[in-house]
Short mmCIF file of C-alpha atoms in Angstrom, two decimals:
data_model
loop_
_atom_site.label_atom_id
_atom_site.label_comp_id
_atom_site.label_asym_id
_atom_site.label_seq_id
_atom_site.Cartn_x
_atom_site.Cartn_y
_atom_site.Cartn_z
CA MET A 152 -16.91 12.22 51.96
CA GLU A 153 -16.79 10.92 48.36
CA TYR A 154 -19.89 10.06 46.35
CA ASN A 155 -19.45 7.90 43.35
CA LYS A 156 -22.84 8.14 41.46
CA GLU A 157 -22.03 5.54 38.99
CA LYS A 158 -21.04 3.07 41.50
CA LYS A 159 -23.79 4.25 43.78
CA GLU A 160 -21.48 4.41 46.70
CA ILE A 161 -20.31 6.96 49.29
CA ILE A 162 -16.95 6.54 51.00
CA LEU A 163 -16.93 7.93 54.35
CA ASN A 164 -14.09 8.18 56.78
CA LYS A 165 -15.93 9.60 59.67
CA LYS A 166 -15.28 8.78 63.41
CA ILE A 167 -18.14 6.68 64.15
CA SER A 168 -20.57 7.81 66.79
CA GLU A 169 -22.40 5.55 69.20
CA LEU A 170 -25.44 5.77 66.95
CA ASP A 171 -23.44 4.66 64.05
CA LYS A 172 -22.06 1.71 66.02
CA LEU A 173 -25.50 0.64 67.02
CA VAL A 174 -26.73 0.95 63.44
CA LEU A 175 -23.86 -1.34 62.17
CA ASP A 176 -24.54 -3.78 64.96
CA PHE A 177 -28.28 -3.96 64.02
CA ILE A 178 -27.62 -4.20 60.28
CA ASN A 179 -25.05 -6.89 60.77
CA ILE A 180 -27.75 -9.16 62.11
CA LEU A 181 -30.65 -7.87 59.86
CA LYS A 182 -28.60 -8.31 56.53
CA ASN A 183 -28.32 -12.26 57.33
CA HIS A 184 -32.12 -12.38 57.12
CA ALA A 185 -33.70 -9.71 54.88
CA ASP A 186 -32.74 -7.09 52.27
CA TYR A 187 -33.01 -3.66 53.99
CA VAL A 188 -32.61 0.03 53.13
CA ILE A 189 -32.37 2.83 55.65
CA ILE A 190 -34.55 5.82 55.01
CA SER A 191 -35.38 9.30 56.39
CA GLY A 192 -33.48 11.06 59.20
CA TYR A 193 -30.61 8.86 59.75
CA VAL A 194 -29.62 9.22 56.10
CA SER A 195 -28.93 12.88 56.65
CA ILE A 196 -27.17 12.07 59.85
CA ILE A 197 -24.88 9.76 58.36
CA LEU A 198 -24.10 12.30 55.75
CA GLY A 199 -23.18 14.81 58.39
CA ARG A 200 -26.32 16.73 59.52
CA ALA A 201 -25.75 18.28 63.05
CA ARG A 202 -28.64 16.79 64.87
CA ALA A 203 -29.54 13.63 66.86
CA THR A 204 -32.48 11.36 66.44
CA GLU A 205 -34.41 8.85 68.62
CA ASP A 206 -35.26 6.42 65.90
CA ILE A 207 -33.65 5.03 62.55
CA ASP A 208 -36.10 4.19 59.97
CA LEU A 209 -35.87 1.44 57.62
CA PHE A 210 -37.61 -0.92 55.30
CA ILE A 211 -37.03 -4.57 55.03
CA LYS A 212 -38.12 -6.50 52.10
CA LYS A 213 -41.36 -8.65 52.80
CA ILE A 214 -40.01 -11.90 54.08
CA ASP A 215 -42.33 -14.80 55.18
CA LYS A 216 -43.13 -15.61 58.84
CA ASN A 217 -40.46 -18.44 59.26
CA LYS A 218 -37.82 -16.04 58.01
CA PHE A 219 -38.96 -13.37 60.21
CA LEU A 220 -39.06 -15.80 63.33
CA LYS A 221 -35.34 -16.56 62.65
CA LEU A 222 -34.61 -12.92 62.40
CA TYR A 223 -36.37 -12.16 65.68
CA GLU A 224 -34.53 -15.06 67.33
CA ASP A 225 -31.22 -13.68 66.08
CA LEU A 226 -32.13 -10.15 67.37
CA ILE A 227 -33.01 -11.54 70.71
CA LYS A 228 -29.84 -13.52 71.01
CA ASN A 229 -27.76 -10.37 70.20
CA SER A 230 -29.58 -8.47 72.99
CA TYR A 231 -32.28 -6.63 71.32
CA TRP A 232 -36.08 -6.48 72.22
CA CYS A 233 -39.13 -5.23 70.40
CA LEU A 234 -40.94 -2.40 71.92
CA ASN A 235 -44.37 -3.36 70.72
CA SER A 236 -44.61 -6.86 71.75
CA ASP A 237 -42.65 -10.02 72.89
CA SER A 238 -44.51 -12.31 70.70
CA PRO A 239 -42.80 -12.65 67.30
CA GLU A 240 -46.18 -13.89 65.79
CA GLU A 241 -47.84 -10.61 66.87
CA ILE A 242 -44.94 -8.41 65.60
CA TYR A 243 -45.01 -10.29 62.26
CA ASP A 244 -48.91 -9.55 62.02
CA TYR A 245 -48.20 -5.90 62.57
CA LEU A 246 -45.79 -5.85 59.76
CA ILE A 247 -48.12 -7.65 57.55
CA ASP A 248 -50.82 -5.01 58.49
CA ASN A 249 -48.29 -2.27 57.33
CA LEU A 250 -47.52 -1.07 60.83
CA ALA A 251 -44.09 -0.21 61.93
CA VAL A 252 -42.41 -1.99 64.67
CA ARG A 253 -39.47 -0.77 66.92
CA PHE A 254 -36.42 -2.62 68.09
CA ALA A 255 -33.82 -1.31 70.65
CA LYS A 256 -31.23 -2.71 72.86
CA LYS A 257 -32.60 -4.80 75.65
CA ASP A 258 -34.09 -2.74 78.41
CA GLU A 259 -33.58 0.53 76.31
CA THR A 260 -36.11 2.42 74.36
CA ILE A 261 -34.14 5.19 72.72
CA PRO A 262 -32.61 5.02 70.06
CA ASN A 263 -34.58 2.28 68.27
CA PHE A 264 -35.18 0.86 64.93
CA GLU A 265 -38.54 1.56 63.36
CA VAL A 266 -38.88 -1.28 60.90
CA LYS A 267 -41.55 -1.74 58.27
CA PHE A 268 -42.31 -3.49 55.07
CA PRO A 269 -42.62 -1.49 51.77
CA LYS A 270 -46.18 -0.81 51.11
CA THR A 271 -46.21 1.47 48.13
CA LYS A 272 -44.37 1.55 44.58
CA ILE A 273 -42.03 4.22 45.73
CA ASP A 274 -41.17 2.46 48.93
CA GLU A 275 -40.41 -0.69 46.69
CA GLU A 276 -38.21 1.59 44.56
CA THR A 277 -35.87 2.54 47.30
CA PHE A 278 -34.57 -0.99 47.26
CA LYS A 279 -33.49 -0.51 43.70
CA ASP A 280 -32.51 3.17 43.96
CA CYS A 281 -30.12 2.94 47.01
CA ILE A 282 -26.57 3.78 47.74
CA ALA A 283 -23.98 1.98 49.82
CA VAL A 284 -22.21 4.05 52.39
CA LYS A 285 -18.81 2.37 53.05
CA MET A 286 -17.01 3.24 56.27
CA PRO A 287 -13.82 1.45 57.65
CA GLU A 288 -16.04 -0.30 60.26
CA GLY A 289 -18.69 -1.62 57.82
CA SER A 290 -21.32 -0.57 55.20
CA ILE A 291 -24.83 0.25 55.09
CA LYS A 292 -27.50 0.80 52.51
CA ILE A 293 -29.46 4.17 52.32
CA SER A 294 -32.16 5.41 50.09
CA SER A 295 -30.91 7.46 47.09
CA LEU A 296 -30.43 11.24 47.69
CA GLU A 297 -33.01 11.95 45.27
CA ILE A 298 -35.65 10.06 46.99
CA GLN A 299 -34.44 11.36 50.21
CA ILE A 300 -34.75 15.05 48.95
CA ALA A 301 -38.26 14.46 47.29
CA PHE A 302 -39.75 12.71 50.43
CA LYS A 303 -38.43 15.47 52.74
CA LYS A 304 -39.02 18.38 50.78
CA TYR A 305 -42.26 17.65 48.95
CA TYR A 306 -44.12 15.14 51.24
CA LEU A 307 -43.04 15.44 55.02
CA LYS A 308 -42.24 19.14 54.88
CA SER A 309 -41.73 19.72 58.53
CA ASP A 310 -39.01 22.33 59.63
CA LYS A 311 -36.70 19.35 60.51
CA ASP A 312 -37.43 17.59 57.12
CA LEU A 313 -36.83 20.59 55.05
CA GLU A 314 -33.62 21.18 56.77
CA ASP A 315 -32.49 17.46 56.30
CA ALA A 316 -33.27 18.17 52.59
CA LYS A 317 -31.32 21.38 52.47
CA HIS A 318 -28.21 19.61 54.06
CA ILE A 319 -28.18 16.94 51.42
CA GLU A 320 -28.78 19.44 48.71
CA HIS A 321 -25.91 21.55 49.68
CA ILE A 322 -23.28 18.76 50.16
CA PHE A 323 -24.15 17.02 47.01
CA LYS A 324 -25.18 20.14 44.91
CA ASP A 325 -23.58 19.10 41.68
CA LYS A 326 -24.25 15.36 41.77
CA ILE A 327 -27.90 15.37 42.50
CA ASP A 328 -30.17 14.16 39.49
CA ILE A 329 -32.80 16.98 39.58
CA GLU A 330 -35.09 15.36 37.01
CA LYS A 331 -35.23 12.26 39.38
CA VAL A 332 -36.12 14.34 42.31
CA TYR A 333 -39.07 15.85 40.19
CA LYS A 334 -40.05 12.33 39.09
CA TYR A 335 -40.41 11.10 42.78
CA LYS A 336 -42.03 14.61 43.63
CA GLY A 337 -44.64 13.71 40.94
CA ILE A 338 -45.33 10.21 42.35
CA LEU A 339 -45.50 11.42 45.92
CA GLU A 340 -48.15 13.95 45.05
CA LYS A 341 -50.41 11.64 43.63
CA ARG A 342 -50.47 9.63 46.96
CA MET B 273 -15.58 29.89 54.79
CA LYS B 274 -17.94 32.82 54.86
CA LYS B 275 -18.84 34.03 58.15
CA LEU B 276 -22.34 33.16 59.19
CA ILE B 277 -24.73 36.21 58.96
CA PRO B 278 -27.61 36.08 61.46
CA LYS B 279 -31.09 36.45 60.08
CA LYS B 280 -34.06 37.94 62.01
CA ASP B 281 -36.43 35.13 61.72
CA ASN B 282 -35.75 32.10 63.72
CA LYS B 283 -36.77 29.57 61.07
CA GLU B 284 -34.58 31.62 58.44
CA ASP B 285 -31.77 31.63 60.92
CA ARG B 286 -32.02 27.83 61.52
CA MET B 287 -31.90 27.23 57.75
CA ASN B 288 -29.01 29.72 57.39
CA PHE B 289 -27.02 27.49 59.92
CA VAL B 290 -27.90 24.21 58.17
CA GLU B 291 -26.29 25.62 54.88
CA TYR B 292 -23.41 26.99 56.92
CA TRP B 293 -22.78 23.56 58.62
CA ALA B 294 -23.28 21.84 55.22
CA GLU B 295 -20.58 23.89 53.86
CA TYR B 296 -18.31 23.10 56.83
CA VAL B 297 -19.05 19.33 56.25
CA LYS B 298 -17.94 19.87 52.44
CA THR B 299 -14.85 21.68 53.24
CA HIS B 300 -13.59 19.81 56.07
CA SER B 301 -12.22 16.12 56.52
CA ASP B 302 -14.76 13.47 57.57
CA GLY B 303 -12.76 13.11 60.86
CA GLU B 304 -13.02 16.74 61.78
CA TRP B 305 -16.74 17.25 60.99
CA SER B 306 -17.74 13.94 62.74
CA ARG B 307 -15.72 14.74 65.75
CA GLN B 308 -18.08 17.63 66.37
CA GLN B 309 -21.04 15.83 65.27
CA ASN B 310 -20.50 12.88 67.66
CA ILE B 311 -20.47 15.29 70.66
CA LEU B 312 -24.12 16.03 69.93
CA ILE B 313 -25.21 12.46 69.12
CA ASP B 314 -23.37 10.69 71.85
CA SER B 315 -24.70 13.11 74.43
CA GLN B 316 -28.10 12.23 73.44
CA ILE B 317 -27.51 8.59 73.62
CA GLN B 318 -26.08 9.01 77.22
CA ASN B 319 -29.19 11.17 78.09
CA ALA B 320 -31.61 8.60 76.80
CA ARG B 321 -29.81 5.62 78.76
CA SER B 322 -29.91 7.79 81.91
CA LEU B 323 -33.58 8.43 81.39
CA GLN B 324 -34.53 4.80 81.39
CA LEU B 325 -38.00 5.33 79.75
CA SER B 326 -39.97 2.11 79.98
CA ARG B 327 -41.17 0.62 76.66
CA LYS B 328 -44.69 1.06 77.73
CA ASP B 329 -44.30 4.64 78.29
CA TYR B 330 -42.40 5.08 75.28
CA ILE B 331 -44.95 3.51 72.99
CA LYS B 332 -47.67 5.58 74.79
CA LEU B 333 -45.68 8.71 74.01
CA LYS B 334 -45.40 7.63 70.27
CA SER B 335 -48.71 6.94 69.90
CA ARG B 336 -49.92 10.44 71.01
CA CYS B 337 -47.87 12.03 68.27
#
């Protein structure tokens, strides 16, 4: 795994898992309709953490209803369904109300993609401060290591989150911008 | 790699292993660590598929969390 901080990219030559395949499949559809960034648990997993997950959290940039309807149509065409509703209008309303909606492969529930619009300044910041993870099978965008650590270590703080943060801190020890972590910590503490 | 020294407290021991595994990831090829990681991840997906939890039940479960 090679992290190029300047280029904001990680080159990863891992053997991809069933979960990675699913993520690449979903992202390949999503990226044609909206900007996105993957956050939280899957970020640690793609970077090697030894754990599984039932959901992949991601932000999509706010899009208008027509664009969302096209995204929904594309997901349905590619054998996904929404766990919250079969009405795309209702799903869009959930997103506008800052609620997360979940998509999974048709007739499956786990793993699923928990999709939401950014609602705070720091959520918006993840789009600017993100990293491309490049694998031979495709690329995905994840939140920066600093946002990830700050969120997990100083905001979420469950055992699992602290372990996720520790994993990233250990792997990228010399490349993490500690000042940036503290900057995000400060923002999160004001929430 | 240094040997893993057991800790008395479960939480401490878990964190100890997280660091041990992170060191393993750092010092081994992507192909090697991911081969082991995939055993864990792929088995969870197979279990989930065999469980066939309905979307209604899953949403109900999540809303209780």
